PDB file of C-alpha atoms in Angstrom:
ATOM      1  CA  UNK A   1      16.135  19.661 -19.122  1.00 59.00           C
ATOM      2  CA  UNK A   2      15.885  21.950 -22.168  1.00 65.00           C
ATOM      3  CA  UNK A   3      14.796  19.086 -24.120  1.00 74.00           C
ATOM      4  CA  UNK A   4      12.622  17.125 -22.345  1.00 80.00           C
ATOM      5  CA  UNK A   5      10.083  15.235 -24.663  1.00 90.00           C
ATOM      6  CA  UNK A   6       8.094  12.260 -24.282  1.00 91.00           C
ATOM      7  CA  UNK A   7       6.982  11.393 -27.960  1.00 92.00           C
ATOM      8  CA  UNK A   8       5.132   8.265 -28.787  1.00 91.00           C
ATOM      9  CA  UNK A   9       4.714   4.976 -26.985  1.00 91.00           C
ATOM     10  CA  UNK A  10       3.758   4.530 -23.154  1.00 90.00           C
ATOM     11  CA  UNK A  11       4.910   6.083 -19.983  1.00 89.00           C
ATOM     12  CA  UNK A  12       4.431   5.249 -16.676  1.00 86.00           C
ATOM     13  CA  UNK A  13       5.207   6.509 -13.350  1.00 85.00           C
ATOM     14  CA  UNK A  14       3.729   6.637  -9.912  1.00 81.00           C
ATOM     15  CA  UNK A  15       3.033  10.360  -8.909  1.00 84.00           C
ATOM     16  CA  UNK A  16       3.650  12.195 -11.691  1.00 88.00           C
ATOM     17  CA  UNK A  17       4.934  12.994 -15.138  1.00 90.00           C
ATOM     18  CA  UNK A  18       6.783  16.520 -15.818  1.00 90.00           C
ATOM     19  CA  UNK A  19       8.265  17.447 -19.693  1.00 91.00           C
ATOM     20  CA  UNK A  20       8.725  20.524 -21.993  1.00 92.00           C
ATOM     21  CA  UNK A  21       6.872  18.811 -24.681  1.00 94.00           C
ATOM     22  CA  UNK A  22       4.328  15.504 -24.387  1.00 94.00           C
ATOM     23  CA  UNK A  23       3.355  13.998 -27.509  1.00 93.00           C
ATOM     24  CA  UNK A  24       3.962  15.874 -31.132  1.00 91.00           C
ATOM     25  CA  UNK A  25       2.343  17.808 -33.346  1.00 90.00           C
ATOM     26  CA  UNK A  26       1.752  14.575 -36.172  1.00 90.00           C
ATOM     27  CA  UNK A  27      -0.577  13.420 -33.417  1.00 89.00           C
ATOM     28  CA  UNK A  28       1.779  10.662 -32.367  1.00 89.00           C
ATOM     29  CA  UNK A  29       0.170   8.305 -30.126  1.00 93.00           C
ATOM     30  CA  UNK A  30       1.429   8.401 -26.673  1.00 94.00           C
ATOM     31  CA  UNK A  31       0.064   6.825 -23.213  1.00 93.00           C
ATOM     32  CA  UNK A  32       1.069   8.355 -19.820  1.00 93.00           C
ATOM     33  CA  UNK A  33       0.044   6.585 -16.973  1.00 88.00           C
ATOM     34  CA  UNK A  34       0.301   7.913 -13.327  1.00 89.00           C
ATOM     35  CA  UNK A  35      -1.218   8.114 -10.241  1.00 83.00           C
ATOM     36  CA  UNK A  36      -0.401   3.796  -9.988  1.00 79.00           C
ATOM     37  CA  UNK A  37       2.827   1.786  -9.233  1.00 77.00           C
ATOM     38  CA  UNK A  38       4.139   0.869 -12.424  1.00 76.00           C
ATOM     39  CA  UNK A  39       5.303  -2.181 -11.327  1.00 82.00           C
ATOM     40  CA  UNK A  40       1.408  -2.871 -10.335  1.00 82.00           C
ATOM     41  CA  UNK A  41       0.566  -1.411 -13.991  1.00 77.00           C
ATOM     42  CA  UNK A  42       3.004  -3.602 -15.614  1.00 84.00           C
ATOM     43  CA  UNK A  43       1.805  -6.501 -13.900  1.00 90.00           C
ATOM     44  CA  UNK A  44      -1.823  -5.653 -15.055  1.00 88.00           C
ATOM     45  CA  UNK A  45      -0.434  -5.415 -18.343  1.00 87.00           C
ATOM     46  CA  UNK A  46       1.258  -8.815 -18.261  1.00 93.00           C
ATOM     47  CA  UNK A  47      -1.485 -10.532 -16.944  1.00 94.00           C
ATOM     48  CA  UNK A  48      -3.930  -9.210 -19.767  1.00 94.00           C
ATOM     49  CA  UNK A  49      -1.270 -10.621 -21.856  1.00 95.00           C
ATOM     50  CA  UNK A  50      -1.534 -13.784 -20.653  1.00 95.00           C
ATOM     51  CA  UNK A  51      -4.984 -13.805 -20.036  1.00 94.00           C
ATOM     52  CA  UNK A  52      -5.652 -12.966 -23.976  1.00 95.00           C
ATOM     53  CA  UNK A  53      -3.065 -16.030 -25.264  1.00 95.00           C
ATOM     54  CA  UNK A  54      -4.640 -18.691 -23.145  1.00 94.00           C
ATOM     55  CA  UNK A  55      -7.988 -17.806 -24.638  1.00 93.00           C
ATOM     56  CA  UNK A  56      -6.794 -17.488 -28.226  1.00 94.00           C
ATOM     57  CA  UNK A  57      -4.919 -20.887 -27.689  1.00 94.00           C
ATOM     58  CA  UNK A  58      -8.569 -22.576 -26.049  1.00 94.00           C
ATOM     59  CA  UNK A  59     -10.257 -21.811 -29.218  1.00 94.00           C
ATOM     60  CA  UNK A  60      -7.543 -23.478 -31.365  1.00 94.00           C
ATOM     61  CA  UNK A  61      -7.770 -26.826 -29.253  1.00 93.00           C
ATOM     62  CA  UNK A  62     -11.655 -26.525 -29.181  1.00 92.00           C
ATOM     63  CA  UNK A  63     -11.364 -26.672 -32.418  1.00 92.00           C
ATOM     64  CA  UNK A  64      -9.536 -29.396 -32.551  1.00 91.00           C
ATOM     65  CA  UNK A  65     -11.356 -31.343 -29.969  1.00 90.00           C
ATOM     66  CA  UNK A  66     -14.819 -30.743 -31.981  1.00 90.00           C
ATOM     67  CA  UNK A  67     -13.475 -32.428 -34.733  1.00 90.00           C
ATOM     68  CA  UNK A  68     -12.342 -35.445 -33.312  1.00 89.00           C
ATOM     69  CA  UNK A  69     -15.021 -35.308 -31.338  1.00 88.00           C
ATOM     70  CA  UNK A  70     -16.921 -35.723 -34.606  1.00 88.00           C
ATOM     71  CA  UNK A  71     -14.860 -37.912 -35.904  1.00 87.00           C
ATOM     72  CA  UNK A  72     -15.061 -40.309 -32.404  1.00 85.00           C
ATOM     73  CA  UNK A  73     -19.215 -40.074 -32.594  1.00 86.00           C
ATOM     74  CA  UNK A  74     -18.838 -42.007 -36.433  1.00 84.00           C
ATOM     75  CA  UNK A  75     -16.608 -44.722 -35.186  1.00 81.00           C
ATOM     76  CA  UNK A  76     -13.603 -45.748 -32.941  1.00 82.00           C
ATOM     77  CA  UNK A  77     -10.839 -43.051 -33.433  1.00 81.00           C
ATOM     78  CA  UNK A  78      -7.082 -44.485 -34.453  1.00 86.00           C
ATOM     79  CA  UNK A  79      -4.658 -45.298 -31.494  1.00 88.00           C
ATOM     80  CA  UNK A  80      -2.547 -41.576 -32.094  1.00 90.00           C
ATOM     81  CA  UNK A  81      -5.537 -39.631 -32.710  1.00 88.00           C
ATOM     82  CA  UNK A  82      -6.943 -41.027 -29.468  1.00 88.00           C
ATOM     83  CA  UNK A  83      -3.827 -40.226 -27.928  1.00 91.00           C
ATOM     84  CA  UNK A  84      -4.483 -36.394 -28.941  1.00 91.00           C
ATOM     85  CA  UNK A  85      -7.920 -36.107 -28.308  1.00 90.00           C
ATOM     86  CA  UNK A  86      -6.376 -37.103 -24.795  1.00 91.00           C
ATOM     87  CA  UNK A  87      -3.487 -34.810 -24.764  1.00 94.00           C
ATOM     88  CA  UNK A  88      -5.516 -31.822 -26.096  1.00 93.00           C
ATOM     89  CA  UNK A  89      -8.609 -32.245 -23.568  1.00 93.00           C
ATOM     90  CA  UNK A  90      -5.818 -32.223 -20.698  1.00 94.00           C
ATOM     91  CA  UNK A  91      -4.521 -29.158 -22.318  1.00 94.00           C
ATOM     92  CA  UNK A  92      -8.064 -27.441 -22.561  1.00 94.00           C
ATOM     93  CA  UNK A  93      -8.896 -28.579 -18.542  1.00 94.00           C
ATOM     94  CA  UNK A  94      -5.014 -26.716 -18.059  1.00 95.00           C
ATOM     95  CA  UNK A  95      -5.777 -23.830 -19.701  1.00 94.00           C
ATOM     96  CA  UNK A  96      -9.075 -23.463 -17.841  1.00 94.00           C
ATOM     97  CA  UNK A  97      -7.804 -23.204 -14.528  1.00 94.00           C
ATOM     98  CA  UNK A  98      -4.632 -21.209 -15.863  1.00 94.00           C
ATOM     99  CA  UNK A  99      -7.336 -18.614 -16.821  1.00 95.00           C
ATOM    100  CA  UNK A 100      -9.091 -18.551 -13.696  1.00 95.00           C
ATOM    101  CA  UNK A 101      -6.203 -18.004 -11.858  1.00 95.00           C
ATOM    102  CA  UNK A 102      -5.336 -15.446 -13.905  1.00 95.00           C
ATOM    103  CA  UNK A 103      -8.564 -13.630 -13.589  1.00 95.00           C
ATOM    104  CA  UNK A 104      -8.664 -13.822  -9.905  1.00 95.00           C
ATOM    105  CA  UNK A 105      -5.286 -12.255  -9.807  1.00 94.00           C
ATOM    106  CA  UNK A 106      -6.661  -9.571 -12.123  1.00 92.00           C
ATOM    107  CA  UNK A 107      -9.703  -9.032  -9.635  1.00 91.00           C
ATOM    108  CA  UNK A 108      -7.420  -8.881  -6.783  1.00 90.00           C
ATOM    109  CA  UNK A 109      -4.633  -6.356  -8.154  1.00 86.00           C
ATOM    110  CA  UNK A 110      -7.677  -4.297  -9.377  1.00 81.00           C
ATOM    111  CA  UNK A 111      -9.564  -4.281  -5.938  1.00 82.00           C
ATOM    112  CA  UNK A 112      -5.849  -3.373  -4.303  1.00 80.00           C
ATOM    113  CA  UNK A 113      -5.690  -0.750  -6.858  1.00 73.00           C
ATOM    114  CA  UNK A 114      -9.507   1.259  -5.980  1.00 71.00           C
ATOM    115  CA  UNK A 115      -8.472   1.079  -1.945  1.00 72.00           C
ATOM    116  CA  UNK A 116      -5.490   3.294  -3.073  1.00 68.00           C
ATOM    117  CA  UNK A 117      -5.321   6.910  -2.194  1.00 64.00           C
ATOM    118  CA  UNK A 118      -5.936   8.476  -5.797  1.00 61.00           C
ATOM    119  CA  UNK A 119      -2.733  10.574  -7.024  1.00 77.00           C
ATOM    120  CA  UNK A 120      -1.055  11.740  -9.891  1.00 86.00           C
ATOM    121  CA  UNK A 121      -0.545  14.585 -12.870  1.00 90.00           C
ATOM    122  CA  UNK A 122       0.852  15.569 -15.840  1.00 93.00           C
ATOM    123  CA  UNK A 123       2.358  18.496 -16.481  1.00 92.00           C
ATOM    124  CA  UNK A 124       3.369  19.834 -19.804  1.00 92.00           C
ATOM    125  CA  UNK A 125       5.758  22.934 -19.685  1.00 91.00           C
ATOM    126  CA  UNK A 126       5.613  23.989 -23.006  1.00 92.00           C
ATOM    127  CA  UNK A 127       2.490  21.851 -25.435  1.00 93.00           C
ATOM    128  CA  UNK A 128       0.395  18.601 -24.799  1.00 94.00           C
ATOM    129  CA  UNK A 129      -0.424  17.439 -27.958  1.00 95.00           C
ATOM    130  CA  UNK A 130      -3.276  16.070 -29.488  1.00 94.00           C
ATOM    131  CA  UNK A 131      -3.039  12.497 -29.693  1.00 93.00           C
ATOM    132  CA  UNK A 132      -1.896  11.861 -26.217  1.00 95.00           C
ATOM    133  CA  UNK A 133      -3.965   9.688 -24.197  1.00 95.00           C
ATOM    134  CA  UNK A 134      -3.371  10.230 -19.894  1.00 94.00           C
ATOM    135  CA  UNK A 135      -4.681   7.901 -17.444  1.00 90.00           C
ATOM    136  CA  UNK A 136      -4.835   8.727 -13.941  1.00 88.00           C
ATOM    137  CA  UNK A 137      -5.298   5.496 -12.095  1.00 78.00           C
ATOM    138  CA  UNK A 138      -8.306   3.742 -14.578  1.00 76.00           C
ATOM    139  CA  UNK A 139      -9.372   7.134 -15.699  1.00 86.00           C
ATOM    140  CA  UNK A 140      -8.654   7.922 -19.289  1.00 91.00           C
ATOM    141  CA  UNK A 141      -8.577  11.364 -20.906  1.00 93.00           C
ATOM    142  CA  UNK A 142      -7.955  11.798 -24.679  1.00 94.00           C
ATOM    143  CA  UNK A 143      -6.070  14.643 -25.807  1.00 93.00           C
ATOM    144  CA  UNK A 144      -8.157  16.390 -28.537  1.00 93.00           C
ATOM    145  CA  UNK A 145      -6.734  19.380 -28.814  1.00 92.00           C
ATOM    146  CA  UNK A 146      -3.200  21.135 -27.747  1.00 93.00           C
ATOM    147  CA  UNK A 147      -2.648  22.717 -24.050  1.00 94.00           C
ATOM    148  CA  UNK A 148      -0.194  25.121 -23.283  1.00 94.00           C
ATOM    149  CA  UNK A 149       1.465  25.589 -20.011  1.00 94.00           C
ATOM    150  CA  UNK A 150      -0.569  22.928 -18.303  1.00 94.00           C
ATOM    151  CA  UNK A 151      -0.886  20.743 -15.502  1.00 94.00           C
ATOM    152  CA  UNK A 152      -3.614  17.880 -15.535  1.00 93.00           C
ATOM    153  CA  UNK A 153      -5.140  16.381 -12.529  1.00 91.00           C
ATOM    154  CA  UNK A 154      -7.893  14.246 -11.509  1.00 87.00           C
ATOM    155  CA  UNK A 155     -10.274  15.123  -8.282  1.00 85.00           C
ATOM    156  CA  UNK A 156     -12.596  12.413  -7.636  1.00 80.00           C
ATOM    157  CA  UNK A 157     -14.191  12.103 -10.866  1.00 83.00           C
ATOM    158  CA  UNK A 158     -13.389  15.191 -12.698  1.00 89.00           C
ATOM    159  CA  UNK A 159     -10.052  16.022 -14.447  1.00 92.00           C
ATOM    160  CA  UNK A 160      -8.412  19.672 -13.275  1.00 92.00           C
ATOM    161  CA  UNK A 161      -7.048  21.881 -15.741  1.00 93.00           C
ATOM    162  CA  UNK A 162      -4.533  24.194 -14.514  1.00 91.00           C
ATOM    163  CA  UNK A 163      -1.212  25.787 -14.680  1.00 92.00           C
ATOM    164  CA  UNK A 164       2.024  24.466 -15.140  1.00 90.00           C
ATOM    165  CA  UNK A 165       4.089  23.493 -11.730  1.00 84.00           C
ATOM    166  CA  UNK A 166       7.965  23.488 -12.070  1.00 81.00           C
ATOM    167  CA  UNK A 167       8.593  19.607 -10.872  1.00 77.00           C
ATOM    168  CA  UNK A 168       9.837  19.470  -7.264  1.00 67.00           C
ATOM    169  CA  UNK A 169      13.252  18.104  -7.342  1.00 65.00           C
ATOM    170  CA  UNK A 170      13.776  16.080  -3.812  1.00 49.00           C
ATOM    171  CA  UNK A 171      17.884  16.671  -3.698  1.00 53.00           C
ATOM    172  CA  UNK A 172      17.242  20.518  -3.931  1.00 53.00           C
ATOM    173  CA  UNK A 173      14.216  20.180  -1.688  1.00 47.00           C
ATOM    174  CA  UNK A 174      16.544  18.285   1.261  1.00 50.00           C
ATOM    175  CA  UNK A 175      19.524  21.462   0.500  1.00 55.00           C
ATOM    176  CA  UNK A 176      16.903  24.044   1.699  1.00 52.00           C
ATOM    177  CA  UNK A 177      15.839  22.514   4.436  1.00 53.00           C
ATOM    178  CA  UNK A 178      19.520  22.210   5.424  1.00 57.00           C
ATOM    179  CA  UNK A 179      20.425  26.052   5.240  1.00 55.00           C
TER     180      UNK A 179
END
């Protein structure tokens, strides 16, 4: 519509991405992702997630364990803090294999996501702003300065600049075809 503006934060869609306006002229910082299934890309994103707070919570209980670990080399540790050492080696062994699985799953969404067939653009009608950041499958392009009128695409490994395409809209598409 008239007002169609994507300002700030992330977008994500699987072919392509069509507004007046993308981004703003304060430099906002927007992401628009296409050329994926964002259900894939939010997946990817989740796992990362979970990926990041199993390591941050490793080093807290390897912490932990070094100390008692310490504190077992200078004599016999008390019954409780036994009891933990226990609990938090168990923990650390969990959290291992949690992150392995994890990383395999990474490997294999990421290996599903090269064999696909590489798509996808973004198409400003009016200004891409600076400040906009556009990733087309695991490509990323920074916006540096403002486009007009302007379609991006990737082609192998090079990004396309061209003109700006009106968005096809399928229910108008399926009426022609019909008269």
């Amino acid at each position: 519509g008239r007002r169609a503006k994507i300002v700030g934060g992330v977008i994500r869609a699987g072919d392509e991405v069509n507004a007046r306006d993308i981004g703003a002229e304060s430099y906002t910082r927007t992401e628009v992702h296409v050329g994926m299934n964002p259900k894939i890309l939010q997946q990817i994103t989740d796992l990362n997630n979970v990926l990041e707070s199993a390591r941050d919570e490793k080093d807290r209980i390897s912490k932990d364990v070094t100390t008692l670990n310490n504190q077992k080399r200078h004599g016999a540790l008390a019954p409780d803090k036994q009891e933990l050492y226990e609990n938090l080696t168990a923990r650390l062994e969990k959290l291992s294999r949690r992150e392995d699985e994890v990383k395999l799953e990474l490997e294999e969404l990421n290996a599903y996501l090269g064999m696909l067939e590489q798509k996808g653009r973004v198409c400003a009608q009016k200004t891409l702003h600076p400040g906009v950041e556009i990733f087309i499958k695991s490509h990323g392009l920074p916006v540096k300065d403002p486009y007009n009128n302007v379609k991006i695409s990737l082609e192998g490994e090079n990004w396309r600049f061209g003109n700006y395409e009106q968005p096809v809209n399928v229910e108008q598409l399926a009426l022609r075809r019909r008269r």
